[in-house]
Coordinates of N, CA and C in Angstrom, one line a residue:
S1 N -4.4 -18.4 -16.7 CA -3.5 -19.5 -16.9 C -4.3 -20.8 -16.8
S2 N -3.7 -21.9 -16.9 CA -4.4 -23.2 -16.8 C -5.1 -23.4 -15.5
D3 N -4.6 -22.9 -14.4 CA -5.1 -23.1 -13.1 C -5.9 -21.9 -12.6
W4 N -5.5 -20.7 -12.9 CA -6.0 -19.4 -12.4 C -6.8 -18.6 -13.4
A5 N -7.9 -18.0 -12.9 CA -8.6 -16.9 -13.7 C -8.8 -15.8 -12.8
V6 N -8.2 -14.6 -13.1 CA -8.2 -13.4 -12.3 C -8.7 -12.3 -13.1
G7 N -9.8 -11.7 -12.7 CA -10.4 -10.5 -13.3 C -10.6 -9.4 -12.3
I8 N -9.8 -8.3 -12.4 CA -9.9 -7.2 -11.4 C -10.0 -5.9 -12.2
D9 N -11.1 -5.2 -12.2 CA -11.2 -3.9 -12.8 C -12.2 -3.1 -11.9
L10 N -11.6 -2.2 -11.1 CA -12.4 -1.5 -10.1 C -11.6 -0.3 -9.6
E11 N -12.3 0.5 -8.9 CA -11.7 1.6 -8.1 C -12.0 1.3 -6.6
A12 N -10.9 1.4 -5.8 CA -11.0 1.1 -4.4 C -10.8 2.4 -3.6
T13 N -11.7 2.7 -2.7 CA -11.5 3.8 -1.8 C -11.1 3.3 -0.4
L14 N -10.0 3.9 0.1 CA -9.5 3.3 1.4 C -9.4 4.5 2.4
L15 N -10.0 4.3 3.5 CA -9.8 5.2 4.7 C -9.0 4.4 5.7
D16 N -7.8 4.9 5.9 CA -6.8 4.2 6.8 C -6.7 5.0 8.0
V17 N -7.1 4.4 9.1 CA -7.1 5.1 10.4 C -5.9 4.5 11.2
Q18 N -5.0 5.4 11.6 CA -3.8 4.9 12.4 C -3.7 5.7 13.7
V19 N -3.3 5.1 14.7 CA -3.1 5.7 16.0 C -1.7 5.2 16.5
K20 N -0.8 6.1 16.8 CA 0.5 5.8 17.3 C 0.8 6.5 18.7
R21 N 1.6 5.8 19.5 CA 1.9 6.3 20.8 C 3.4 6.0 21.1
L22 N 4.1 7.0 21.6 CA 5.5 6.9 22.0 C 5.6 6.3 23.4
L23 N 6.4 5.4 23.6 CA 6.7 4.9 25.0 C 8.1 5.2 25.3
G24 N 8.4 6.2 26.1 CA 9.7 6.7 26.3 C 10.2 7.5 25.1
R25 N 11.5 7.4 24.8 CA 12.0 8.2 23.7 C 12.4 7.4 22.5
S26 N 12.3 6.0 22.6 CA 12.8 5.2 21.5 C 11.9 4.1 21.1
T27 N 10.7 4.0 21.7 CA 9.7 3.0 21.3 C 8.4 3.6 20.9
E28 N 7.9 3.0 19.8 CA 6.6 3.5 19.3 C 5.7 2.3 19.1
I29 N 4.4 2.3 19.5 CA 3.4 1.3 19.2 C 2.4 1.9 18.4
S30 N 1.7 1.1 17.6 CA 0.7 1.6 16.6 C -0.4 0.6 16.4
L31 N -1.6 1.2 16.0 CA -2.7 0.4 15.7 C -3.3 1.0 14.4
E32 N -3.6 0.1 13.4 CA -4.0 0.6 12.1 C -5.2 -0.2 11.6
L33 N -6.3 0.4 11.3 CA -7.5 -0.2 10.8 C -8.0 0.4 9.5
P34 N -8.0 -0.3 8.3 CA -8.5 0.3 7.1 C -9.9 0.0 6.9
L35 N -10.7 1.0 6.4 CA -12.0 0.8 5.9 C -12.0 0.9 4.4
I36 N -12.6 -0.1 3.7 CA -12.4 -0.3 2.3 C -13.7 -0.3 1.5
S37 N -13.8 0.3 0.4 CA -15.0 0.2 -0.5 C -14.5 0.0 -1.9
F38 N -15.0 -1.1 -2.5 CA -14.8 -1.4 -3.9 C -16.0 -0.8 -4.7
N39 N -15.7 -0.2 -5.9 CA -16.7 0.4 -6.7 C -16.3 0.4 -8.2
S40 N -17.3 0.6 -9.0 CA -17.1 0.6 -10.5 C -16.3 1.8 -10.9
G41 N -16.5 2.9 -10.1 CA -15.7 4.1 -10.3 C -16.2 5.0 -11.4
F42 N -15.4 6.1 -11.6 CA -15.7 7.1 -12.6 C -14.5 7.7 -13.3
M43 N -13.3 7.1 -13.1 CA -12.1 7.7 -13.7 C -11.6 7.0 -14.9
D44 N -12.3 6.0 -15.4 CA -11.7 5.2 -16.5 C -11.4 6.0 -17.8
G45 N -12.3 7.0 -18.1 CA -12.0 7.8 -19.3 C -10.8 8.6 -19.1
F46 N -10.6 9.3 -17.9 CA -9.4 10.1 -17.7 C -8.2 9.2 -17.7
L47 N -8.2 8.0 -17.1 CA -7.1 7.1 -17.0 C -6.6 6.6 -18.4
E48 N -7.6 6.4 -19.2 CA -7.3 5.9 -20.6 C -6.5 7.0 -21.3
E49 N -7.0 8.2 -21.2 CA -6.3 9.3 -21.9 C -4.9 9.6 -21.2
Y50 N -4.8 9.5 -19.9 CA -3.6 9.7 -19.2 C -2.5 8.6 -19.6
H51 N -2.9 7.3 -19.6 CA -2.0 6.3 -20.0 C -1.6 6.4 -21.5
S52 N -2.5 6.8 -22.3 CA -2.2 6.9 -23.7 C -1.2 8.1 -24.0
A53 N -1.4 9.2 -23.2 CA -0.6 10.4 -23.4 C 0.9 10.1 -23.0
F54 N 1.1 9.3 -22.0 CA 2.5 9.1 -21.5 C 3.0 7.7 -21.9
G55 N 2.2 6.9 -22.6 CA 2.6 5.6 -23.1 C 2.7 4.5 -22.0
F56 N 2.0 4.7 -20.9 CA 2.0 3.8 -19.8 C 1.1 2.6 -20.1
A57 N 1.5 1.4 -19.6 CA 0.7 0.2 -19.7 C -0.4 0.3 -18.7
D58 N -1.5 -0.5 -19.0 CA -2.7 -0.3 -18.1 C -3.3 -1.7 -17.8
Y59 N -2.5 -2.8 -17.8 CA -3.0 -4.1 -17.5 C -4.1 -4.6 -18.5
G60 N -4.3 -3.9 -19.6 CA -5.4 -4.3 -20.5 C -6.7 -3.7 -20.1
R61 N -6.8 -2.8 -19.2 CA -8.1 -2.2 -18.7 C -8.8 -1.5 -19.9
S62 N -8.1 -0.9 -20.8 CA -8.7 -0.2 -21.9 C -9.5 -1.1 -22.8
R63 N -9.3 -2.4 -22.7 CA -10.1 -3.3 -23.5 C -11.5 -3.6 -22.9
R64 N -11.7 -3.1 -21.7 CA -13.0 -3.3 -21.0 C -13.9 -2.0 -21.1
P65 N -15.2 -2.2 -20.8 CA -16.0 -1.0 -20.8 C -15.6 -0.1 -19.7
H66 N -15.9 1.2 -19.9 CA -15.6 2.2 -18.9 C -16.4 2.0 -17.6
N67 N -15.8 2.2 -16.5 CA -16.5 2.3 -15.2 C -17.4 1.0 -15.0
D68 N -16.8 -0.1 -15.3 CA -17.6 -1.4 -15.1 C -16.8 -2.2 -14.0
F69 N -17.6 -2.8 -13.1 CA -17.0 -3.4 -11.9 C -16.7 -4.9 -12.2
L70 N -15.5 -5.4 -11.9 CA -15.2 -6.8 -12.0 C -14.2 -7.1 -10.9
F71 N -14.5 -8.1 -10.1 CA -13.5 -8.6 -9.0 C -13.8 -10.0 -8.8
E72 N -13.2 -10.9 -9.6 CA -13.4 -12.3 -9.5 C -12.1 -13.1 -9.6
V73 N -11.8 -13.9 -8.6 CA -10.6 -14.7 -8.6 C -11.0 -16.2 -8.4
A74 N -10.6 -17.0 -9.3 CA -10.9 -18.4 -9.3 C -9.7 -19.3 -9.6
R75 N -9.6 -20.5 -8.9 CA -8.6 -21.4 -9.2 C -9.2 -22.8 -9.5
N76 N -8.8 -23.4 -10.6 CA -9.3 -24.7 -11.0 C -10.8 -24.6 -11.2
G77 N -11.3 -23.5 -11.6 CA -12.8 -23.3 -11.9 C -13.6 -23.1 -10.7
K78 N -13.0 -22.9 -9.5 CA -13.7 -22.7 -8.3 C -13.4 -21.3 -7.7
T79 N -14.4 -20.6 -7.2 CA -14.2 -19.2 -6.8 C -13.3 -19.2 -5.5
V80 N -12.4 -18.2 -5.6 CA -11.6 -17.9 -4.4 C -12.1 -16.7 -3.7
V81 N -12.2 -15.6 -4.5 CA -12.7 -14.3 -4.0 C -13.7 -13.8 -5.0
Q82 N -14.8 -13.3 -4.5 CA -15.9 -12.7 -5.3 C -16.2 -11.3 -4.6
G83 N -15.7 -10.2 -5.2 CA -15.9 -8.9 -4.7 C -17.3 -8.4 -5.0
E84 N -17.8 -7.4 -4.2 CA -19.0 -6.8 -4.4 C -18.8 -5.3 -4.5
S85 N -19.6 -4.6 -5.3 CA -19.4 -3.1 -5.5 C -20.3 -2.4 -4.5
G86 N -19.8 -1.3 -4.0 CA -20.6 -0.3 -3.2 C -20.6 -0.6 -1.7
E87 N -20.0 -1.7 -1.2 CA -20.0 -1.9 0.2 C -18.8 -1.1 0.9
I88 N -18.9 -0.9 2.1 CA -17.9 -0.4 3.0 C -17.6 -1.4 4.1
A89 N -16.4 -1.9 4.2 CA -16.1 -2.9 5.2 C -14.7 -2.8 5.7
P90 N -14.4 -3.2 6.9 CA -13.1 -3.2 7.5 C -12.1 -4.1 6.8
G91 N -10.9 -3.8 6.8 CA -9.8 -4.7 6.4 C -9.2 -5.4 7.6
D92 N -8.0 -5.9 7.5 CA -7.3 -6.5 8.6 C -6.7 -5.5 9.5
L93 N -6.9 -5.7 10.8 CA -6.3 -4.9 11.9 C -4.9 -5.1 12.0
R94 N -4.0 -4.1 12.0 CA -2.6 -4.2 12.2 C -2.1 -3.6 13.5
L95 N -1.3 -4.4 14.3 CA -0.7 -3.9 15.5 C 0.8 -3.9 15.2
G96 N 1.5 -2.8 15.6 CA 2.9 -2.6 15.2 C 3.7 -2.1 16.4
V97 N 5.0 -2.3 16.3 CA 5.9 -1.7 17.3 C 7.2 -1.3 16.5
K98 N 7.8 -0.2 16.9 CA 9.0 0.3 16.3 C 10.0 0.6 17.4
Q99 N 11.2 0.2 17.3 CA 12.2 0.4 18.3 C 13.5 1.0 17.7
A100 N 13.9 2.2 18.2 CA 15.1 2.8 17.7 C 16.3 2.1 18.3
L101 N 17.3 1.7 17.4 CA 18.5 1.1 17.9 C 19.6 2.1 18.0
Y102 N 19.7 3.0 17.1 CA 20.7 4.0 17.1 C 20.1 5.4 16.7
P103 N 19.8 6.2 17.7 CA 19.0 7.4 17.5 C 19.7 8.6 16.8
K104 N 21.0 8.5 16.6 CA 21.8 9.5 16.0 C 21.7 9.4 14.4
D105 N 22.5 10.2 13.7 CA 22.4 10.2 12.3 C 23.6 9.3 11.7
P106 N 23.3 8.2 11.0 CA 22.0 7.8 10.5 C 21.2 7.1 11.6
C107 N 19.9 7.4 11.7 CA 19.0 6.8 12.7 C 18.6 5.4 12.2
V108 N 18.8 4.4 13.0 CA 18.5 3.0 12.6 C 17.5 2.4 13.6
S109 N 16.4 1.9 13.0 CA 15.3 1.3 13.8 C 14.9 0.0 13.2
V110 N 14.2 -0.8 14.1 CA 13.6 -2.0 13.6 C 12.1 -1.9 13.9
S111 N 11.3 -2.5 13.1 CA 9.8 -2.5 13.3 C 9.3 -3.9 13.1
A112 N 8.2 -4.2 13.7 CA 7.5 -5.5 13.6 C 6.0 -5.3 13.6
F113 N 5.2 -6.2 13.0 CA 3.8 -6.0 13.0 C 3.1 -7.4 13.1
V114 N 1.9 -7.4 13.5 CA 1.1 -8.6 13.4 C -0.3 -8.1 12.9
E115 N -0.8 -8.8 11.9 CA -2.1 -8.4 11.2 C -3.2 -9.5 11.6
L116 N -4.3 -9.0 12.2 CA -5.3 -9.9 12.6 C -6.4 -9.9 11.6
P117 N -7.1 -11.1 11.4 CA -8.0 -11.3 10.3 C -9.4 -10.7 10.6
T118 N -9.5 -9.4 10.6 CA -10.8 -8.7 10.9 C -11.6 -8.5 9.6
G119 N -10.9 -8.6 8.4 CA -11.6 -8.3 7.1 C -12.1 -9.6 6.6
D120 N -13.2 -9.5 5.7 CA -13.8 -10.7 5.1 C -13.0 -11.1 3.9
P121 N -12.3 -12.3 4.0 CA -11.5 -12.7 2.8 C -12.3 -13.1 1.6
D122 N -13.5 -13.6 1.8 CA -14.3 -14.1 0.7 C -14.6 -12.9 -0.3
R123 N -14.7 -11.7 0.2 CA -15.0 -10.6 -0.6 C -13.8 -9.7 -0.9
G124 N -12.6 -10.1 -0.4 CA -11.4 -9.4 -0.8 C -10.9 -8.4 0.2
Y125 N -11.5 -8.4 1.4 CA -11.1 -7.3 2.4 C -10.0 -7.8 3.3
G126 N -9.6 -9.0 3.3 CA -8.5 -9.4 4.2 C -8.0 -10.8 3.8
S127 N -7.1 -11.3 4.6 CA -6.5 -12.6 4.3 C -7.2 -13.8 5.0
G128 N -7.9 -13.5 6.1 CA -8.5 -14.6 6.8 C -7.6 -15.3 7.7
A129 N -6.3 -14.9 7.8 CA -5.3 -15.5 8.7 C -4.5 -14.5 9.4
V130 N -3.7 -14.9 10.4 CA -2.8 -14.0 11.1 C -1.5 -14.0 10.3
D131 N -1.1 -12.7 9.9 CA 0.2 -12.5 9.2 C 1.1 -11.7 10.1
G132 N 2.3 -11.6 9.8 CA 3.3 -10.8 10.5 C 4.5 -10.4 9.7
G133 N 5.3 -9.5 10.2 CA 6.5 -9.2 9.5 C 7.4 -8.3 10.3
A134 N 8.6 -8.0 9.7 CA 9.6 -7.2 10.4 C 10.4 -6.5 9.4
A135 N 11.0 -5.3 9.8 CA 11.7 -4.5 8.8 C 12.8 -3.7 9.5
L136 N 13.8 -3.4 8.7 CA 14.9 -2.5 9.2 C 14.7 -1.2 8.5
L137 N 14.8 -0.1 9.3 CA 14.6 1.2 8.8 C 15.8 2.1 9.1
I138 N 16.2 2.9 8.1 CA 17.3 3.8 8.2 C 16.9 5.2 7.7
N139 N 17.2 6.2 8.5 CA 17.0 7.6 8.1 C 18.4 8.3 8.1
K140 N 18.6 9.0 7.0 CA 20.0 9.7 6.9 C 19.8 11.1 6.4
S141 N 20.3 12.1 7.1 CA 20.2 13.5 6.6 C 21.3 13.7 5.6
L142 N 20.9 14.5 4.5 CA 21.9 14.8 3.5 C 22.0 16.3 3.4
G143 N 22.8 16.9 4.3 CA 22.8 18.3 4.5 C 21.6 18.8 5.3
H144 N 21.3 20.1 5.1 CA 20.2 20.7 5.9 C 18.9 20.6 5.2
K145 N 18.9 20.3 3.9 CA 17.6 20.4 3.2 C 17.1 19.0 2.7
F146 N 17.8 18.0 2.8 CA 17.4 16.7 2.3 C 17.5 15.6 3.3
M147 N 16.6 14.6 3.2 CA 16.6 13.4 4.0 C 16.5 12.2 3.1
A148 N 17.2 11.1 3.4 CA 17.0 9.9 2.7 C 16.5 8.8 3.7
Y149 N 15.6 8.0 3.2 CA 15.0 6.9 4.0 C 15.1 5.6 3.2
L150 N 15.6 4.6 3.9 CA 15.7 3.3 3.4 C 15.0 2.3 4.3
N151 N 14.4 1.3 3.7 CA 13.8 0.2 4.5 C 13.9 -1.1 3.7
A152 N 13.9 -2.2 4.5 CA 13.9 -3.5 3.9 C 13.3 -4.5 4.9
G153 N 12.4 -5.4 4.4 CA 11.7 -6.2 5.4 C 11.2 -7.5 4.8
V154 N 10.5 -8.3 5.6 CA 10.0 -9.5 5.2 C 8.6 -9.6 5.8
V155 N 7.7 -10.2 5.1 CA 6.3 -10.5 5.5 C 6.1 -12.0 5.6
F156 N 5.6 -12.5 6.7 CA 5.4 -13.9 6.9 C 3.9 -14.2 6.7
A157 N 3.6 -14.7 5.5 CA 2.2 -14.8 5.1 C 1.8 -16.3 5.2
E158 N 0.8 -16.6 6.0 CA 0.4 -18.0 6.2 C -0.4 -18.6 5.0
E159 N -1.6 -18.0 4.8 CA -2.4 -18.5 3.7 C -3.5 -17.5 3.5
L160 N -4.2 -17.6 2.4 CA -5.4 -16.8 2.1 C -6.6 -17.8 2.4
R161 N -7.4 -17.5 3.4 CA -8.5 -18.4 3.8 C -9.8 -17.8 3.3
A162 N -10.0 -17.8 2.0 CA -11.2 -17.3 1.4 C -12.1 -18.5 1.1
E163 N -12.9 -18.4 0.0 CA -13.8 -19.5 -0.4 C -13.0 -20.7 -0.7
Q164 N -11.8 -20.6 -1.1 CA -10.8 -21.7 -1.1 C -9.6 -21.2 -0.3
D165 N -8.9 -22.1 0.4 CA -7.7 -21.8 1.1 C -6.5 -21.9 0.1
I166 N -5.8 -20.8 0.0 CA -4.6 -20.7 -0.9 C -3.4 -20.5 -0.1
E167 N -2.4 -21.4 -0.2 CA -1.1 -21.3 0.5 C -0.4 -20.1 -0.1
L168 N 0.2 -19.3 0.8 CA 1.0 -18.1 0.3 C 2.4 -18.3 0.7
N169 N 3.3 -17.6 0.0 CA 4.8 -17.6 0.3 C 5.1 -16.4 1.2
N170 N 6.1 -16.5 2.0 CA 6.7 -15.3 2.6 C 7.3 -14.5 1.5
Y171 N 7.4 -13.1 1.7 CA 7.9 -12.3 0.7 C 8.7 -11.1 1.2
L172 N 9.6 -10.6 0.4 CA 10.4 -9.5 0.8 C 9.9 -8.2 0.2
H173 N 10.3 -7.1 0.8 CA 9.9 -5.8 0.3 C 11.0 -4.8 0.7
G174 N 11.1 -3.7 0.0 CA 12.0 -2.7 0.3 C 11.6 -1.3 -0.3
G175 N 12.3 -0.3 0.1 CA 11.9 1.0 -0.4 C 13.0 2.1 -0.2
V176 N 13.0 3.1 -1.0 CA 13.9 4.2 -0.8 C 13.1 5.5 -1.0
E177 N 13.3 6.5 -0.2 CA 12.6 7.8 -0.3 C 13.6 8.9 -0.2
L178 N 13.4 10.0 -1.0 CA 14.2 11.2 -0.8 C 13.2 12.4 -0.5
E179 N 13.5 13.1 0.6 CA 12.7 14.2 1.0 C 13.4 15.5 0.9
W180 N 12.8 16.5 0.3 CA 13.3 17.8 0.2 C 12.6 18.7 1.2
L181 N 13.3 19.2 2.3 CA 12.8 20.1 3.3 C 12.8 21.5 2.7
Y182 N 11.7 21.8 2.0 CA 11.7 23.1 1.2 C 11.6 24.3 2.2
S183 N 10.9 24.1 3.3 CA 10.8 25.2 4.3 C 10.4 24.6 5.6
Q184 N 10.2 25.4 6.6 CA 9.8 24.8 7.9 C 8.4 24.2 7.9
T185 N 7.6 24.5 6.9 CA 6.2 24.0 6.8 C 5.9 23.1 5.6
V186 N 6.8 23.1 4.7 CA 6.6 22.3 3.4 C 7.7 21.4 3.1
S187 N 7.5 20.1 2.8 CA 8.5 19.2 2.3 C 7.9 18.4 1.2
L188 N 8.7 18.1 0.2 CA 8.4 17.3 -1.0 C 9.2 16.0 -1.0
N189 N 8.5 15.0 -1.5 CA 9.2 13.7 -1.5 C 8.9 12.8 -2.7
A190 N 9.9 12.0 -3.0 CA 9.7 11.0 -4.1 C 10.1 9.6 -3.5
Q191 N 9.3 8.6 -3.8 CA 9.5 7.3 -3.1 C 9.4 6.2 -4.1
F192 N 10.2 5.2 -4.0 CA 10.2 4.0 -4.8 C 10.1 2.7 -3.9
L193 N 9.0 1.9 -4.2 CA 8.8 0.7 -3.4 C 8.9 -0.5 -4.3
I194 N 9.4 -1.6 -3.8 CA 9.4 -2.9 -4.6 C 9.0 -4.0 -3.6
Q195 N 8.2 -5.0 -4.1 CA 7.7 -6.0 -3.2 C 7.6 -7.3 -4.0
D196 N 8.1 -8.4 -3.5 CA 7.9 -9.7 -4.1 C 6.5 -10.2 -4.0
T197 N 6.2 -11.2 -4.7 CA 4.8 -11.7 -4.7 C 4.6 -12.9 -3.7
P198 N 3.5 -12.9 -3.0 CA 3.2 -14.0 -2.1 C 2.6 -15.2 -2.8
F199 N 2.2 -15.1 -4.1 CA 1.4 -16.1 -4.7 C 2.2 -17.3 -5.4
G200 N 3.5 -17.2 -5.5 CA 4.2 -18.2 -6.2 C 4.1 -18.2 -7.7
D201 N 3.9 -19.4 -8.3 CA 3.9 -19.5 -9.7 C 2.4 -19.8 -10.2
T202 N 1.7 -18.7 -10.5 CA 0.3 -18.9 -11.0 C 0.2 -19.0 -12.5
G203 N 1.3 -18.6 -13.2 CA 1.2 -18.6 -14.6 C 0.7 -17.3 -15.2
I204 N 0.3 -16.3 -14.3 CA -0.2 -15.0 -14.7 C 0.9 -14.0 -14.4
E205 N 1.4 -13.3 -15.4 CA 2.6 -12.4 -15.2 C 2.3 -11.3 -14.2
S206 N 1.1 -10.8 -14.2 CA 0.9 -9.6 -13.3 C 0.8 -10.1 -11.8
L207 N 0.6 -11.3 -11.6 CA 0.6 -11.8 -10.2 C 2.0 -12.4 -9.8
D208 N 2.7 -12.9 -10.7 CA 4.0 -13.6 -10.4 C 5.2 -12.7 -10.3
D209 N 5.1 -11.6 -11.0 CA 6.3 -10.7 -11.0 C 6.2 -9.8 -9.7
A210 N 7.4 -9.3 -9.3 CA 7.5 -8.3 -8.2 C 6.8 -7.0 -8.7
C211 N 6.1 -6.4 -7.7 CA 5.4 -5.1 -8.0 C 6.3 -4.0 -7.6
T212 N 6.1 -2.9 -8.3 CA 6.9 -1.6 -8.0 C 5.9 -0.5 -8.0
I213 N 6.1 0.5 -7.1 CA 5.3 1.7 -7.0 C 6.2 2.9 -6.9
L214 N 6.0 3.9 -7.8 CA 6.7 5.1 -7.7 C 5.7 6.2 -7.3
S215 N 6.1 6.9 -6.2 CA 5.2 7.9 -5.7 C 5.9 9.3 -5.5
V216 N 5.1 10.4 -5.7 CA 5.6 11.7 -5.5 C 4.5 12.4 -4.6
G217 N 5.0 13.3 -3.8 CA 4.0 14.0 -2.9 C 4.6 15.0 -2.1
G218 N 3.9 15.5 -1.1 CA 4.3 16.5 -0.2 C 3.6 16.5 1.1
K219 N 4.3 17.1 2.1 CA 3.7 17.3 3.4 C 3.6 18.8 3.8
F220 N 2.5 19.2 4.3 CA 2.3 20.6 4.6 C 1.9 20.8 6.1
K221 N 2.7 21.4 6.9 CA 2.5 21.6 8.3 C 1.5 22.7 8.5
L222 N 0.3 22.4 8.9 CA -0.7 23.5 9.0 C -0.6 24.3 10.3
N223 N -0.1 23.6 11.4 CA 0.1 24.2 12.7 C 1.0 23.3 13.5
P224 N 1.4 23.6 14.7 CA 2.3 22.7 15.4 C 1.8 21.3 15.7
T225 N 0.5 21.1 15.5 CA -0.1 19.8 15.8 C -0.7 19.1 14.6
S226 N -0.8 19.8 13.5 CA -1.5 19.2 12.3 C -0.7 19.2 11.1
T227 N -0.7 18.1 10.3 CA 0.0 18.0 9.1 C -0.9 17.4 8.0
L228 N -0.8 18.0 6.8 CA -1.6 17.5 5.6 C -0.6 16.9 4.6
Q229 N -1.0 15.7 4.1 CA -0.1 15.0 3.1 C -0.9 14.7 1.9
V230 N -0.3 14.9 0.7 CA -0.9 14.5 -0.6 C 0.1 13.6 -1.3
F231 N -0.4 12.7 -2.1 CA 0.6 11.9 -2.9 C -0.1 11.4 -4.2
F232 N 0.7 11.0 -5.2 CA 0.3 10.4 -6.4 C 1.2 9.3 -6.7
S233 N 0.7 8.1 -7.1 CA 1.5 6.9 -7.4 C 1.2 6.3 -8.7
E234 N 2.2 5.8 -9.3 CA 2.1 5.0 -10.6 C 2.9 3.7 -10.4
D235 N 2.4 2.7 -11.1 CA 3.1 1.4 -11.0 C 3.9 1.2 -12.3
P236 N 5.3 1.4 -12.3 CA 6.1 1.2 -13.5 C 6.1 -0.1 -14.1
S237 N 5.9 -1.2 -13.3 CA 6.1 -2.5 -13.9 C 4.7 -3.2 -14.2
T238 N 3.6 -2.6 -13.9 CA 2.3 -3.1 -14.1 C 2.2 -4.6 -13.7
A239 N 2.5 -4.8 -12.4 CA 2.4 -6.1 -11.8 C 2.1 -6.0 -10.3
G240 N 1.0 -6.6 -9.9 CA 0.7 -6.8 -8.5 C 0.4 -5.5 -7.7
A241 N 0.1 -4.4 -8.4 CA -0.1 -3.1 -7.7 C -1.2 -2.4 -8.3
P242 N -1.9 -1.5 -7.6 CA -2.9 -0.6 -8.3 C -2.3 0.2 -9.4
D243 N -3.1 0.3 -10.5 CA -2.6 1.0 -11.7 C -2.3 2.5 -11.4
F244 N -3.0 3.1 -10.5 CA -2.9 4.5 -10.3 C -3.5 4.8 -8.9
M245 N -2.8 5.6 -8.2 CA -3.3 6.0 -6.8 C -3.2 7.5 -6.6
V246 N -4.1 8.1 -5.9 CA -4.0 9.4 -5.4 C -4.5 9.4 -4.0
G247 N -3.9 10.2 -3.1 CA -4.3 10.1 -1.7 C -4.1 11.4 -1.0
V248 N -4.8 11.6 0.1 CA -4.7 12.7 1.0 C -4.7 12.2 2.4
G249 N -3.7 12.6 3.2 CA -3.6 12.2 4.6 C -3.6 13.4 5.5
Y250 N -4.1 13.2 6.7 CA -4.2 14.2 7.8 C -3.7 13.6 9.1
S251 N -2.8 14.2 9.7 CA -2.3 13.7 11.0 C -2.4 14.8 12.1
Y252 N -2.7 14.3 13.3 CA -2.9 15.3 14.4 C -2.1 14.7 15.6
R253 N -1.3 15.5 16.2 CA -0.4 15.1 17.3 C -1.1 15.5 18.6
F254 N -1.4 14.5 19.5 CA -2.1 14.8 20.7 C -1.0 15.2 21.8

């Protein structure tokens, strides 16, 4: 746009470490620290064929060389964020709390978080400021085999304190998930998320529009204390979200 120049073409690997603890029967506290690595990647050829086969948009990535790294954000000709390939660095540390308000069906809870600026904003690993947010969470059983999950929340974003300080807007987000309890050890789920943009009016459609993410996946209970999770995500609106995501999660109950 006339003010902004944004070029992002990369693959990001994220190791997200979360620790949660129950206090009593209705309160949960959590700590979450992501480790992030930006790279040129190796999947561009596959993604080009995948998007072409299904007719999905790709942010124009197919017009760039395969597996080439680009992460540059500038405003009024001055750098805001300049990413580097191949590094591994921490993101912003998140502290959270969740409180059950009504433990029966439907279960209603509220959650809140504060995010501390432990990531380097100049290279795209964090915001450089203290952010926070709150959400309403609802779980509802649909018979013996299905569960529905709803959430809606707000994030209070102060600003991006990178090589330039960028004022951010508070933004809303929400989601709905349907889970099929296939057996005592296997469940399958589909999830749709939507989030407003914190950037205001940049004149770049992919930044200004609300982002959406559609995910499908499953959870596999390995034993009474261990669970394996896999998921695949696509962005239906090609705005403000990764073009394609695949992930594996492992949880252990102490």
